[in-house]
Coordinates of N, CA and C in Angstrom, one line a residue:
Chain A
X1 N -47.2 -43.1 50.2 CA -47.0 -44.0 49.1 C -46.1 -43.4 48.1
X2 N -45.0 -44.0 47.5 CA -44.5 -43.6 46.6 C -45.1 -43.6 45.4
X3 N -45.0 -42.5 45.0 CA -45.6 -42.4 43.3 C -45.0 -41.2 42.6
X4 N -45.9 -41.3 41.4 CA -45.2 -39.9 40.3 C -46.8 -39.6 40.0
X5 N -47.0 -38.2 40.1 CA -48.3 -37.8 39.2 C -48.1 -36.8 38.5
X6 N -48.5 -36.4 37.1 CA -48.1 -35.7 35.9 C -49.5 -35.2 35.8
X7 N -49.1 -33.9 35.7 CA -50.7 -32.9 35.5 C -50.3 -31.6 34.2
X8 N -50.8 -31.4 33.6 CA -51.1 -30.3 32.9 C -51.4 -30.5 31.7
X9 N -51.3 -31.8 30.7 CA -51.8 -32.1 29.9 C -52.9 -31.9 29.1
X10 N -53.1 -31.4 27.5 CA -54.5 -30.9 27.4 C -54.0 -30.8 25.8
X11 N -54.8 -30.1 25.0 CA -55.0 -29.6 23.6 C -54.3 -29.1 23.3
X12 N -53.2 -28.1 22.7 CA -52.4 -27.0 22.3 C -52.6 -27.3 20.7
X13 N -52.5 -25.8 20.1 CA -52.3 -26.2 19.1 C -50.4 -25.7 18.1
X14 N -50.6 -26.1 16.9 CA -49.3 -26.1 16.8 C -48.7 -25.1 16.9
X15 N -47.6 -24.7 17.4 CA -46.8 -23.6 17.5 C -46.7 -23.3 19.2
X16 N -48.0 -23.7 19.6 CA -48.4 -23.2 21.0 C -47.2 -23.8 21.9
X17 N -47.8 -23.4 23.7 CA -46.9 -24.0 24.4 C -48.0 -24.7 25.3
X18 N -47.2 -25.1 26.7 CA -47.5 -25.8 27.3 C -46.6 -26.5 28.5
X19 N -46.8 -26.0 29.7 CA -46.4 -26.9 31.0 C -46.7 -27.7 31.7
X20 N -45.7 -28.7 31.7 CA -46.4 -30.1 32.4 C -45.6 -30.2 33.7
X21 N -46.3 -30.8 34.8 CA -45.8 -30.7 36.1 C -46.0 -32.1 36.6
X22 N -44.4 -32.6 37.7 CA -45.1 -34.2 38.1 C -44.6 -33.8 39.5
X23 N -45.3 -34.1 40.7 CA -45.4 -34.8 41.6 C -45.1 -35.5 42.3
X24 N -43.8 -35.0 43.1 CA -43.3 -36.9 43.7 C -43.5 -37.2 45.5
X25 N -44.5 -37.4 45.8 CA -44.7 -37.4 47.5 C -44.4 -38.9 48.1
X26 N -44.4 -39.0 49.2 CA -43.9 -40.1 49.5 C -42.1 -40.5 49.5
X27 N -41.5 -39.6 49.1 CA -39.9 -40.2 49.1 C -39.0 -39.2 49.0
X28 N -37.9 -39.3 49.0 CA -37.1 -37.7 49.4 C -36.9 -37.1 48.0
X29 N -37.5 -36.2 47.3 CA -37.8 -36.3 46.0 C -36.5 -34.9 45.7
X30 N -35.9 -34.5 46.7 CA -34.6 -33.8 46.3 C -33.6 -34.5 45.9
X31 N -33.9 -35.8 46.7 CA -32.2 -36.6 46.2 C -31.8 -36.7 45.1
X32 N -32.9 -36.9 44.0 CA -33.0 -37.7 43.2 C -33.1 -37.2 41.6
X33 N -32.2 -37.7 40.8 CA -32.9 -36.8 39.8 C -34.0 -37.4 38.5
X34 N -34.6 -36.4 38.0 CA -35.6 -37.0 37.6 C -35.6 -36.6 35.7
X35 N -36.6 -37.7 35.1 CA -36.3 -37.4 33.5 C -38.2 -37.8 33.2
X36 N -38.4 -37.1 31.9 CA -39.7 -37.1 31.1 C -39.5 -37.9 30.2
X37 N -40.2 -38.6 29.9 CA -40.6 -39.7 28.6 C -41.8 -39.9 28.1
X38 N -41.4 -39.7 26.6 CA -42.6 -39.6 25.7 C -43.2 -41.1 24.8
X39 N -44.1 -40.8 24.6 CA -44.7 -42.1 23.8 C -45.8 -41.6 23.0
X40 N -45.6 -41.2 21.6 CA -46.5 -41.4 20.8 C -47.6 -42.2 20.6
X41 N -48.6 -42.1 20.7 CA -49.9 -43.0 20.2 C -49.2 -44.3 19.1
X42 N -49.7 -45.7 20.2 CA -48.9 -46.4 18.6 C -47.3 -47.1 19.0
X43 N -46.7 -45.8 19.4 CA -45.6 -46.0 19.1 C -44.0 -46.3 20.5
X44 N -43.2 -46.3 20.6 CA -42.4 -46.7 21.4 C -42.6 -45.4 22.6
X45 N -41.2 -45.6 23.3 CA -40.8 -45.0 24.1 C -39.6 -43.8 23.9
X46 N -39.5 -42.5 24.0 CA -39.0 -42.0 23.6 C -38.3 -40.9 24.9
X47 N -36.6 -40.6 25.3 CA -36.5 -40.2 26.4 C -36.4 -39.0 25.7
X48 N -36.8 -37.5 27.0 CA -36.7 -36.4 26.2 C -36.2 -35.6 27.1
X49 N -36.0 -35.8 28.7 CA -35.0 -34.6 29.2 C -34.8 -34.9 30.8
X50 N -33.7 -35.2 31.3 CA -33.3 -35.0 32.8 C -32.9 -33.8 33.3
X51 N -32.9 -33.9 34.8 CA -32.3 -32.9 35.5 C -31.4 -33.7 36.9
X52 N -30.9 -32.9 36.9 CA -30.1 -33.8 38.3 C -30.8 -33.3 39.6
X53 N -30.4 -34.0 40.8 CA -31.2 -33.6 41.7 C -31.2 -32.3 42.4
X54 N -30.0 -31.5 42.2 CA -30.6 -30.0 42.8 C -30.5 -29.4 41.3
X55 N -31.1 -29.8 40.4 CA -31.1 -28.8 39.1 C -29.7 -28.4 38.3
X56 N -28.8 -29.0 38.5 CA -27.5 -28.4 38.3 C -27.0 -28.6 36.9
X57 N -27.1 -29.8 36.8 CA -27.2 -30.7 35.4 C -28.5 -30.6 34.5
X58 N -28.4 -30.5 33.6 CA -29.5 -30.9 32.5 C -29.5 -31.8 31.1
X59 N -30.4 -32.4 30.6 CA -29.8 -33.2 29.5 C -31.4 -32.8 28.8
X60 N -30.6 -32.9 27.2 CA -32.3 -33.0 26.5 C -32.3 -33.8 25.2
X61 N -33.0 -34.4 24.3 CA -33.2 -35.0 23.2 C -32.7 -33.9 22.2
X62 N -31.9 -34.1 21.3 CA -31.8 -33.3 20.3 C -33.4 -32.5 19.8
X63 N -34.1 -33.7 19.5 CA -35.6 -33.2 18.8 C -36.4 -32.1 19.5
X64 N -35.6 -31.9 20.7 CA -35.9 -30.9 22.1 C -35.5 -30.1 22.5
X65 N -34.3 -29.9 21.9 CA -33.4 -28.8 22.7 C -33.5 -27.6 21.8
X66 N -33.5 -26.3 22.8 CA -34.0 -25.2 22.7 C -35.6 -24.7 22.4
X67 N -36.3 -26.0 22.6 CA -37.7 -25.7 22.9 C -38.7 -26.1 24.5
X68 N -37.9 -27.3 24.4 CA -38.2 -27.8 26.0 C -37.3 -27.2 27.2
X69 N -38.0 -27.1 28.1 CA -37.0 -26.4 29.4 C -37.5 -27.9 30.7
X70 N -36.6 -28.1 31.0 CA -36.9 -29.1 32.4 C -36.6 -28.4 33.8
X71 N -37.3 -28.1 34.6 CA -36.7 -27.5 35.9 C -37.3 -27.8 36.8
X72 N -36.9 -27.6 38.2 CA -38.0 -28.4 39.2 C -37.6 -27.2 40.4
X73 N -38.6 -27.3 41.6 CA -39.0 -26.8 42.6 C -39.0 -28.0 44.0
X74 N -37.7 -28.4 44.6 CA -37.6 -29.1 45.4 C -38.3 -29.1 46.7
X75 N -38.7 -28.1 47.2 CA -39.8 -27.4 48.0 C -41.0 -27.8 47.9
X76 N -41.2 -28.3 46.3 CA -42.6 -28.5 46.3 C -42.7 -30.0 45.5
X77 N -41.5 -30.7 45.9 CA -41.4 -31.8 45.4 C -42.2 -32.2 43.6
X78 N -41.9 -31.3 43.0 CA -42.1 -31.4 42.1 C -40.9 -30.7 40.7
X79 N -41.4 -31.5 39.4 CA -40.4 -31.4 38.5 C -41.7 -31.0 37.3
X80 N -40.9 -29.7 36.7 CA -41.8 -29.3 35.5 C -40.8 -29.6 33.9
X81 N -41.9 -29.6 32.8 CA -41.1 -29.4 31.4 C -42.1 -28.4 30.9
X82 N -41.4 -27.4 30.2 CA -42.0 -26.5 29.6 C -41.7 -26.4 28.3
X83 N -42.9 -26.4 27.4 CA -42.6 -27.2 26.2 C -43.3 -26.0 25.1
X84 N -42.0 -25.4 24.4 CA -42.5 -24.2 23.2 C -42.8 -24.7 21.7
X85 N -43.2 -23.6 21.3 CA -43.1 -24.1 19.5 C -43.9 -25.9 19.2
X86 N -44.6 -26.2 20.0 CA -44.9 -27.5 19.9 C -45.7 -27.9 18.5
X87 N -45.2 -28.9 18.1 CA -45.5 -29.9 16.7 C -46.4 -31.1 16.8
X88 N -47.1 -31.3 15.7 CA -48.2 -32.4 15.6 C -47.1 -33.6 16.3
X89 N -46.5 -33.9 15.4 CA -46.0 -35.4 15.8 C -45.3 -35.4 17.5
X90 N -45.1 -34.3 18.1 CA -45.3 -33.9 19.5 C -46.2 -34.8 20.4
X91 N -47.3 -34.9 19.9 CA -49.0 -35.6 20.3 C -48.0 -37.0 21.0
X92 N -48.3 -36.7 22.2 CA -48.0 -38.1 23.0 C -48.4 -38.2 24.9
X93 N -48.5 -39.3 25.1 CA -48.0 -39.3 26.4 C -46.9 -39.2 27.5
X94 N -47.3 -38.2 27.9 CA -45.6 -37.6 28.9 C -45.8 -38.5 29.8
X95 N -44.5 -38.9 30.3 CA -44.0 -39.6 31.4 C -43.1 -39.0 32.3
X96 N -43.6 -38.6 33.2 CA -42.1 -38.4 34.4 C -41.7 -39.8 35.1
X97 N -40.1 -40.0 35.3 CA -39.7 -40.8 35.3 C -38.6 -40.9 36.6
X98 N -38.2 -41.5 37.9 CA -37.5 -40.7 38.6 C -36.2 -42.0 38.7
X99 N -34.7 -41.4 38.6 CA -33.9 -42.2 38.4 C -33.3 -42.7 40.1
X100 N -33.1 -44.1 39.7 CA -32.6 -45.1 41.1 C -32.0 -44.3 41.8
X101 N -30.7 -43.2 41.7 CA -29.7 -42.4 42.0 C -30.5 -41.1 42.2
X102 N -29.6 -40.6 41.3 CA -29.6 -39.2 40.7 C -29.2 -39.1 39.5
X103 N -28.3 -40.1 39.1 CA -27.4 -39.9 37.8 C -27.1 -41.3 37.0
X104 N -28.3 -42.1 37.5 CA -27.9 -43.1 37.1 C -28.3 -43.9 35.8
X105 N -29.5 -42.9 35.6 CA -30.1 -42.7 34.1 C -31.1 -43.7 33.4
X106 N -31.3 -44.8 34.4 CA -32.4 -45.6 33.8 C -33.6 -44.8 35.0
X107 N -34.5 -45.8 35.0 CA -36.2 -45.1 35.3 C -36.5 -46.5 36.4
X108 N -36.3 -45.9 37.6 CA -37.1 -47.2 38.3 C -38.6 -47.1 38.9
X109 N -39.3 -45.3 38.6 CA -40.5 -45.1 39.6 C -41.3 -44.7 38.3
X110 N -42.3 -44.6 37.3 CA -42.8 -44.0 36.9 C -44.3 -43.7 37.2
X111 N -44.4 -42.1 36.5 CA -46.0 -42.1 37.0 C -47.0 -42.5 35.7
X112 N -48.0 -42.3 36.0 CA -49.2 -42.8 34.5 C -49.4 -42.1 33.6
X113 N -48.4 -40.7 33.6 CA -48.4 -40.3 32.5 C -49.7 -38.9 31.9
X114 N -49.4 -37.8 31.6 CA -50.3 -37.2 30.8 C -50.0 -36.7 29.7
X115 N -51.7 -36.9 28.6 CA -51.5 -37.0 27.2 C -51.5 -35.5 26.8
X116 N -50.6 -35.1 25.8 CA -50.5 -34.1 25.4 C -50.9 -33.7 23.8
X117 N -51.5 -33.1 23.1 CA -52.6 -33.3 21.5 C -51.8 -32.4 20.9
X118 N -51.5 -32.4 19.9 CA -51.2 -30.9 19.3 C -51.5 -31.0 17.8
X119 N -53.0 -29.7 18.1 CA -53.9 -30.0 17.3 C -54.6 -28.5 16.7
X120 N -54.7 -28.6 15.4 CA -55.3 -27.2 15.4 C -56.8 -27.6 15.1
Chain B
X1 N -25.4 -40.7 18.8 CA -26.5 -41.2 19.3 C -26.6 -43.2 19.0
X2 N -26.5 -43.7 20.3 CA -26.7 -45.1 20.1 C -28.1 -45.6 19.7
X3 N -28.2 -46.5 18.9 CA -29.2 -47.1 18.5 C -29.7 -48.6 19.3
X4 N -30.3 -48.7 19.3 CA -31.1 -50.2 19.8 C -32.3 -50.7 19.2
X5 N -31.8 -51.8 19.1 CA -32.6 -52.8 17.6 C -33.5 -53.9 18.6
X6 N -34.3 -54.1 18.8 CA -35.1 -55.1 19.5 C -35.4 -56.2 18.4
X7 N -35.3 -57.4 18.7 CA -36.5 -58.6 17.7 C -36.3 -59.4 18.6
X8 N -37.6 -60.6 18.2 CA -38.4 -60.0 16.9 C -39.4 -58.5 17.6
X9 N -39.9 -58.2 16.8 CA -41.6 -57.3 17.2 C -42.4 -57.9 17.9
X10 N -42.7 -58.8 17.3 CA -43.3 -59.8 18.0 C -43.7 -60.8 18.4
X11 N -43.5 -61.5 18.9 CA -43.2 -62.8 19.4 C -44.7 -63.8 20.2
X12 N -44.8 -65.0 19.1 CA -46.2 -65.3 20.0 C -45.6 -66.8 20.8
X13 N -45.9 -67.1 22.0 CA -45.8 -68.1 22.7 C -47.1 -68.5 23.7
X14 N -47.1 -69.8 24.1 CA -48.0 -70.4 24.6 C -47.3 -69.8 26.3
X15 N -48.7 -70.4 26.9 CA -48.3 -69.9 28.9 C -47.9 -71.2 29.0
X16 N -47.0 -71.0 29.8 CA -45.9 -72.0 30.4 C -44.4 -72.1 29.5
X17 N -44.5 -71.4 28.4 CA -43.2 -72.1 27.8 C -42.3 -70.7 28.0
X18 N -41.2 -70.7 27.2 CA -39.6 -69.9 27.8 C -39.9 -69.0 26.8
X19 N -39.5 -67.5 26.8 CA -40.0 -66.5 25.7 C -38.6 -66.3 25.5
X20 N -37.7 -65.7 24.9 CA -36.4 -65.3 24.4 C -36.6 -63.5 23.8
X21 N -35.9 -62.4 24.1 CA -36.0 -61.7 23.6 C -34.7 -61.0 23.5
X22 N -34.6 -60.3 22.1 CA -33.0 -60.2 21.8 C -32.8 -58.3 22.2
X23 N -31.9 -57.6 22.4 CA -31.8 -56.3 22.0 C -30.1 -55.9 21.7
X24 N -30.1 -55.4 20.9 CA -28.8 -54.9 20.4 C -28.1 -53.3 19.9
X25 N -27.0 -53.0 20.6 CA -26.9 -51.9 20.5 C -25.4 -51.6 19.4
X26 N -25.6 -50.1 18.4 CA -25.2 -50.2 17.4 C -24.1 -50.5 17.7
X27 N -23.2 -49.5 19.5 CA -22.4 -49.4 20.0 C -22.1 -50.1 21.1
X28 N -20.9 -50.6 22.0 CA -20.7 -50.9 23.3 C -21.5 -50.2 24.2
X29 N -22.1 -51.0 25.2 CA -22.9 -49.8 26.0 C -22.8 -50.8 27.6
X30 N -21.6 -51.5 27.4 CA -21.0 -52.3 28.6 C -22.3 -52.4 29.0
X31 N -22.2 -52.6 30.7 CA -23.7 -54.1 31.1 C -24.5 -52.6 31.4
X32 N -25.0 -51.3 30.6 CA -25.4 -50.0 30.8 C -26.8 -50.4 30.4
X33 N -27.8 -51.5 30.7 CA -28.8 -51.7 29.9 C -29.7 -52.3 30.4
X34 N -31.4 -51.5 30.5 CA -32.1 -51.8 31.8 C -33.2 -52.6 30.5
X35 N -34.2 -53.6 30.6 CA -35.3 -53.9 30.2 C -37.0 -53.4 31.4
X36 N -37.6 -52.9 30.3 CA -39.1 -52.2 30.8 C -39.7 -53.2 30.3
X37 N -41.2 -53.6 31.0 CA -42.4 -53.8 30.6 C -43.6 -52.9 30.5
X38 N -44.5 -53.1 29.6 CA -45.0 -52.3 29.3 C -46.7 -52.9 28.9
X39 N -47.6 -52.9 30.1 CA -48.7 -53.2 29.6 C -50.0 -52.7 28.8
X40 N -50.7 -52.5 28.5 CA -51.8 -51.7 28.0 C -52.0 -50.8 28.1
X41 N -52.3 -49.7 28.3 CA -52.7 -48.6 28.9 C -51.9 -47.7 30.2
X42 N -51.0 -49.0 30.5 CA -50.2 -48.4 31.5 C -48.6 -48.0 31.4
X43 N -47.9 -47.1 32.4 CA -47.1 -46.8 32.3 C -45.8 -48.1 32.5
X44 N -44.9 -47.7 31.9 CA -43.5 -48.8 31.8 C -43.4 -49.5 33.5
X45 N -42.4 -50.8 33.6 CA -42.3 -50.5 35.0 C -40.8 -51.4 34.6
X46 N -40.3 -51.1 35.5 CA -38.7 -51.4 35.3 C -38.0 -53.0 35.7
X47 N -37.5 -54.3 35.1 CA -37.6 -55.3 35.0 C -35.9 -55.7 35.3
X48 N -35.3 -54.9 35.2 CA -33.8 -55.0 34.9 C -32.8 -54.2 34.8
X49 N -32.0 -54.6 35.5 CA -31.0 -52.9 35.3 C -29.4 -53.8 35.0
X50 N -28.8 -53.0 34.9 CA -27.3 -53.8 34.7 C -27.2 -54.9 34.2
X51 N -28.1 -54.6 33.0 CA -28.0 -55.5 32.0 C -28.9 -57.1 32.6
X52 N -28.3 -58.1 33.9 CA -28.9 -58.7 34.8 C -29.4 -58.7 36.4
X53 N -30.1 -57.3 36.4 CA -30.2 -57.3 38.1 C -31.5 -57.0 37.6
X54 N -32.3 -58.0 38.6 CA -33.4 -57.9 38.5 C -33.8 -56.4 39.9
X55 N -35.0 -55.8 39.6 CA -35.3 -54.7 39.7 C -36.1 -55.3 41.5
X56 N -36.5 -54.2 42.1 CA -37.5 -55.2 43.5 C -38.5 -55.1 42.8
X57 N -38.9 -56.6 43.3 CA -40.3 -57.1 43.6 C -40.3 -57.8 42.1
X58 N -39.7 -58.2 41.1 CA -39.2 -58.7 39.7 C -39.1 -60.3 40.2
X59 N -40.5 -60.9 39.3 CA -40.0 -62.6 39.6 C -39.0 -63.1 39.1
X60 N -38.3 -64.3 39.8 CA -37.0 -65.2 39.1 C -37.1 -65.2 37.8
X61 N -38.9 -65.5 37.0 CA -38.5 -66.4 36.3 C -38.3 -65.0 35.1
X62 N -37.3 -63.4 35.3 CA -37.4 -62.5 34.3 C -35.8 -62.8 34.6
X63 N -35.1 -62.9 33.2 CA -33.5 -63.3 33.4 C -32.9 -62.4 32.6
X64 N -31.7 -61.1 32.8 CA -31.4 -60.7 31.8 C -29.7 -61.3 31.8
X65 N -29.5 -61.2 30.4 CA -27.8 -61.3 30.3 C -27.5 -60.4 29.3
X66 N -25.8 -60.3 28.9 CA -25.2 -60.0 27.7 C -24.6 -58.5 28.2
X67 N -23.8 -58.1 27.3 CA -23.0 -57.2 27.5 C -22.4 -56.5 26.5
X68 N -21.5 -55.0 26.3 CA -21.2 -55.2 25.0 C -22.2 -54.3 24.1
X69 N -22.5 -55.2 22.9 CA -23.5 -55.0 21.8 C -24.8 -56.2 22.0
X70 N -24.5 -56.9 22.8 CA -26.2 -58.1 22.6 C -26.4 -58.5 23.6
X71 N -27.7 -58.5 23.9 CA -28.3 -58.6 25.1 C -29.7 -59.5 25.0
X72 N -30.0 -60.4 26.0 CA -31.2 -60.9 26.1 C -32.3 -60.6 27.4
X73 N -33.1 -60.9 27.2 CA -34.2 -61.2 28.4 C -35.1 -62.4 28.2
X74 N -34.9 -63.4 29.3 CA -35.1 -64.4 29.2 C -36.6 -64.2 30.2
X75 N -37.7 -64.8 29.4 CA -38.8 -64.7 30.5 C -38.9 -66.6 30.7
X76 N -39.0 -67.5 31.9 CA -38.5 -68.6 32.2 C -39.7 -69.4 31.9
X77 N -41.3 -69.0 31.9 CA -42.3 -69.9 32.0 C -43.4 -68.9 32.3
X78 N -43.4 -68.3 31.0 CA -44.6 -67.4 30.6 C -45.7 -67.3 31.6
X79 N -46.3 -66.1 32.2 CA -47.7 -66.3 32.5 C -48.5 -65.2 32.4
X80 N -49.5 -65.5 32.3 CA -50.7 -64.7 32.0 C -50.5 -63.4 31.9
X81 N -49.8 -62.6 33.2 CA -49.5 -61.7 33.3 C -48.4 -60.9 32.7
X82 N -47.9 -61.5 32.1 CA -46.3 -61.2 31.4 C -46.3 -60.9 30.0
X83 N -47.9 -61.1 29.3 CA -47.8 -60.9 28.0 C -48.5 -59.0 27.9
X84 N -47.4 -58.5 27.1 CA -47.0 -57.2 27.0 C -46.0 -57.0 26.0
X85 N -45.5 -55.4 25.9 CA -44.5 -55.3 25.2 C -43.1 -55.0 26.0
X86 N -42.3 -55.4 25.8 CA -40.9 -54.7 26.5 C -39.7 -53.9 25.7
X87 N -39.4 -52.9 26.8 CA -38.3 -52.4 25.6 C -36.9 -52.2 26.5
X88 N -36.1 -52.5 25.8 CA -34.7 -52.4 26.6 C -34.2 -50.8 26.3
X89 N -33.3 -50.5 27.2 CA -32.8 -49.0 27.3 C -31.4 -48.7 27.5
X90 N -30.8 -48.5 26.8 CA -29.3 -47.8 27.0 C -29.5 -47.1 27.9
X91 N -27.9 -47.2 28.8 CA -27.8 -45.6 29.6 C -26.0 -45.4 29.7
X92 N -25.6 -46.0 29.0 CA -24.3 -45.9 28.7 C -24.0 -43.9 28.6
X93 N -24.6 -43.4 27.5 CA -24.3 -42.4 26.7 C -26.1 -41.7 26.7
X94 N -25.7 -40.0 26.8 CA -27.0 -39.0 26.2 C -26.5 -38.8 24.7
X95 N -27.7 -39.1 24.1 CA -29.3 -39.1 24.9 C -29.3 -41.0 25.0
X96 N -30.1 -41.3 25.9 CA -30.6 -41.9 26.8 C -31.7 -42.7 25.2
X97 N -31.6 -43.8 24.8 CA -32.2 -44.5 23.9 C -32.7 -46.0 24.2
X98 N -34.1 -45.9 23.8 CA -34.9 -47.1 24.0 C -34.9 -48.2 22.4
X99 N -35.1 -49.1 22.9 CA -35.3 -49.9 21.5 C -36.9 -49.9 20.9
X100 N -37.2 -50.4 20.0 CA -38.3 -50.2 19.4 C -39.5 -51.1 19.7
X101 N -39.4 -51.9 20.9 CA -39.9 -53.0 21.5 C -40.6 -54.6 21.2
X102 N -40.5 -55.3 22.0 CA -40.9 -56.5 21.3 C -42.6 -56.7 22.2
X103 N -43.6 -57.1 20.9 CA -44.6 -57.4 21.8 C -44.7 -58.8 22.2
X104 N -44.9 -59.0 23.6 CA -45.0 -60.8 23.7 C -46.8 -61.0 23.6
X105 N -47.2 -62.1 23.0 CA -48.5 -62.4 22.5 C -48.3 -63.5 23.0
X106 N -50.0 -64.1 22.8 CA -50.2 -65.3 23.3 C -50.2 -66.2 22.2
X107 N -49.5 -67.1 22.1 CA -50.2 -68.3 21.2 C -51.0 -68.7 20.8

C-alpha cells in the first residue's frame, strides 16, 4: 500500500532538538523527492523543507534555515528532518509530503503527520 | 517570497448548491498552482494541480481555473463530504507558499 508514516514526534523543550523520520513503503521511494509541512495548532499550512530524490538538492523556509537539516536514506526508504534550537511557536504538526516527480514541488501523497510541542 | 491570499475564510453553503472559492497570488505564478483539502483531524490530500487538472480519484464536480495572479476552485454541487477547509499552493518559486485557506461550512 502506498503511504507516508512520520515517527519521532514528542515534547522538546525550547532550545532543544529533535528528529523526525517518514516512511515511504509501497512505491519506489528513491525516485522521488520528498518535502515536510508544518501546521500549527489552529492554523494553516506551512512548507518547510525538500530534498530531491537522491539528496542532491535541498530547499528550506527561511524561518528554517540553518536550524533544520532534511536528509534521507534511500535504502531504508525513508526521509528525516532534524530540527535544532527549536521555538514555542515551532509547536505543530509535521507533515512529510512526497512530490508527483521529484521536482515538481506540489504534494500528491501525504502521511498523518506527527505532533511536535515545544514546551518547557 | 510569493504570497497567496485565499477568500473568503469562510464560506457557508447549503448541500447541493455551487461553492466558488477564490486564491490569488501577489505575483505571476503561471498555471504553477495546486488546491488541497483538508479535513478534520486529517492530513491535506491533493485536489488539483496545474492550476486545472484534477488529481486521481478527484470527482468532476472539483473544477479548478485561472492563471497568472487569480485563480478559482469551483466545487459543482456540494456534498456532505466536501465540507472542509482548502488551501491553494504556489509552486512557481522557493519557498513553496500556501494560502491561508478557506473554510467550506454548512449552511
Amino acid at each position: 500500500q502506498v503511504q507516508l508514516v512520520e515517527s519521532g514526534g514528542g515534547v522538546v523543550q525550547p532550545g532543544g532538538s529533535l528528529i523526525l523520520s517518514c516512511a515511504g513503503p509501497g512505491f519506489a521511494f528513491s525516485s522521488y523527492g520528498m518535502h515536510w509541512v508544518r501546521q500549527a495548532p489552529g492554523k494553516g499550512l506551512e512548507w518547510v523543507a525538500f530534498i530531491r530524490h537522491d539528496g542532491s538538492i535541498k530547499y528550506y523556509a527561511d524561518s528554517v534555515k540553518g536550524r533544520f537539516t532534511i536528509s534521507r536514506d534511500n535504502s531504508r526508504n525513508t526521509v528525516y528532518l532534524q530540527m535544532n534550537s527549536l521555538r514555542g511557536e515551532e509547536t505543530a504538526v509535521y507533515y512529510c509530503a512526497k512530490d508527483p516527480v521529484d521536482y515538481f514541488r506540489y504534494f500528491d501523497l501525504w502521511g498523518r503527520g506527527t505532533l511536535v510541542t515545544v514546551s518547557s | 517570497e510569493i504570497v497567496m491570499t485565499q477568500s473568503p475564510a469562510t464560506l457557508s453553503v447549503s448541500p447541493g448548491e455551487r461553492a466558488t472559492l477564490s486564491c490569488r497570488a501577489s505575483q505571476s505564478v503561471s498555471s504553477n498552482l495546486a488546491w488541497y483539502q483538508q479535513k478534520a483531524g486529517q492530513a491535506p490530500r491533493l485536489l488539483i494541480y496545474g492550476a486545472s487538472t484534477r488529481a486521481t480519484g478527484i470527482p468532476a464536480r472539483f473544477s479548478g481555473s485561472g492563471s497568472g495572479t487569480e485563480f478559482t476552485l469551483t466545487i459543482g454541487s456540494l456534498q456532505s463530504e466536501d465540507f472542509a477547509v482548502y488551501y491553494c499552493q504556489q509552486y512557481s518559486n522557493w519557498p513553496l507558499t500556501f494560502g491561508g485557506g478557506t473554510k467550506v461550512e454548512i449552511k
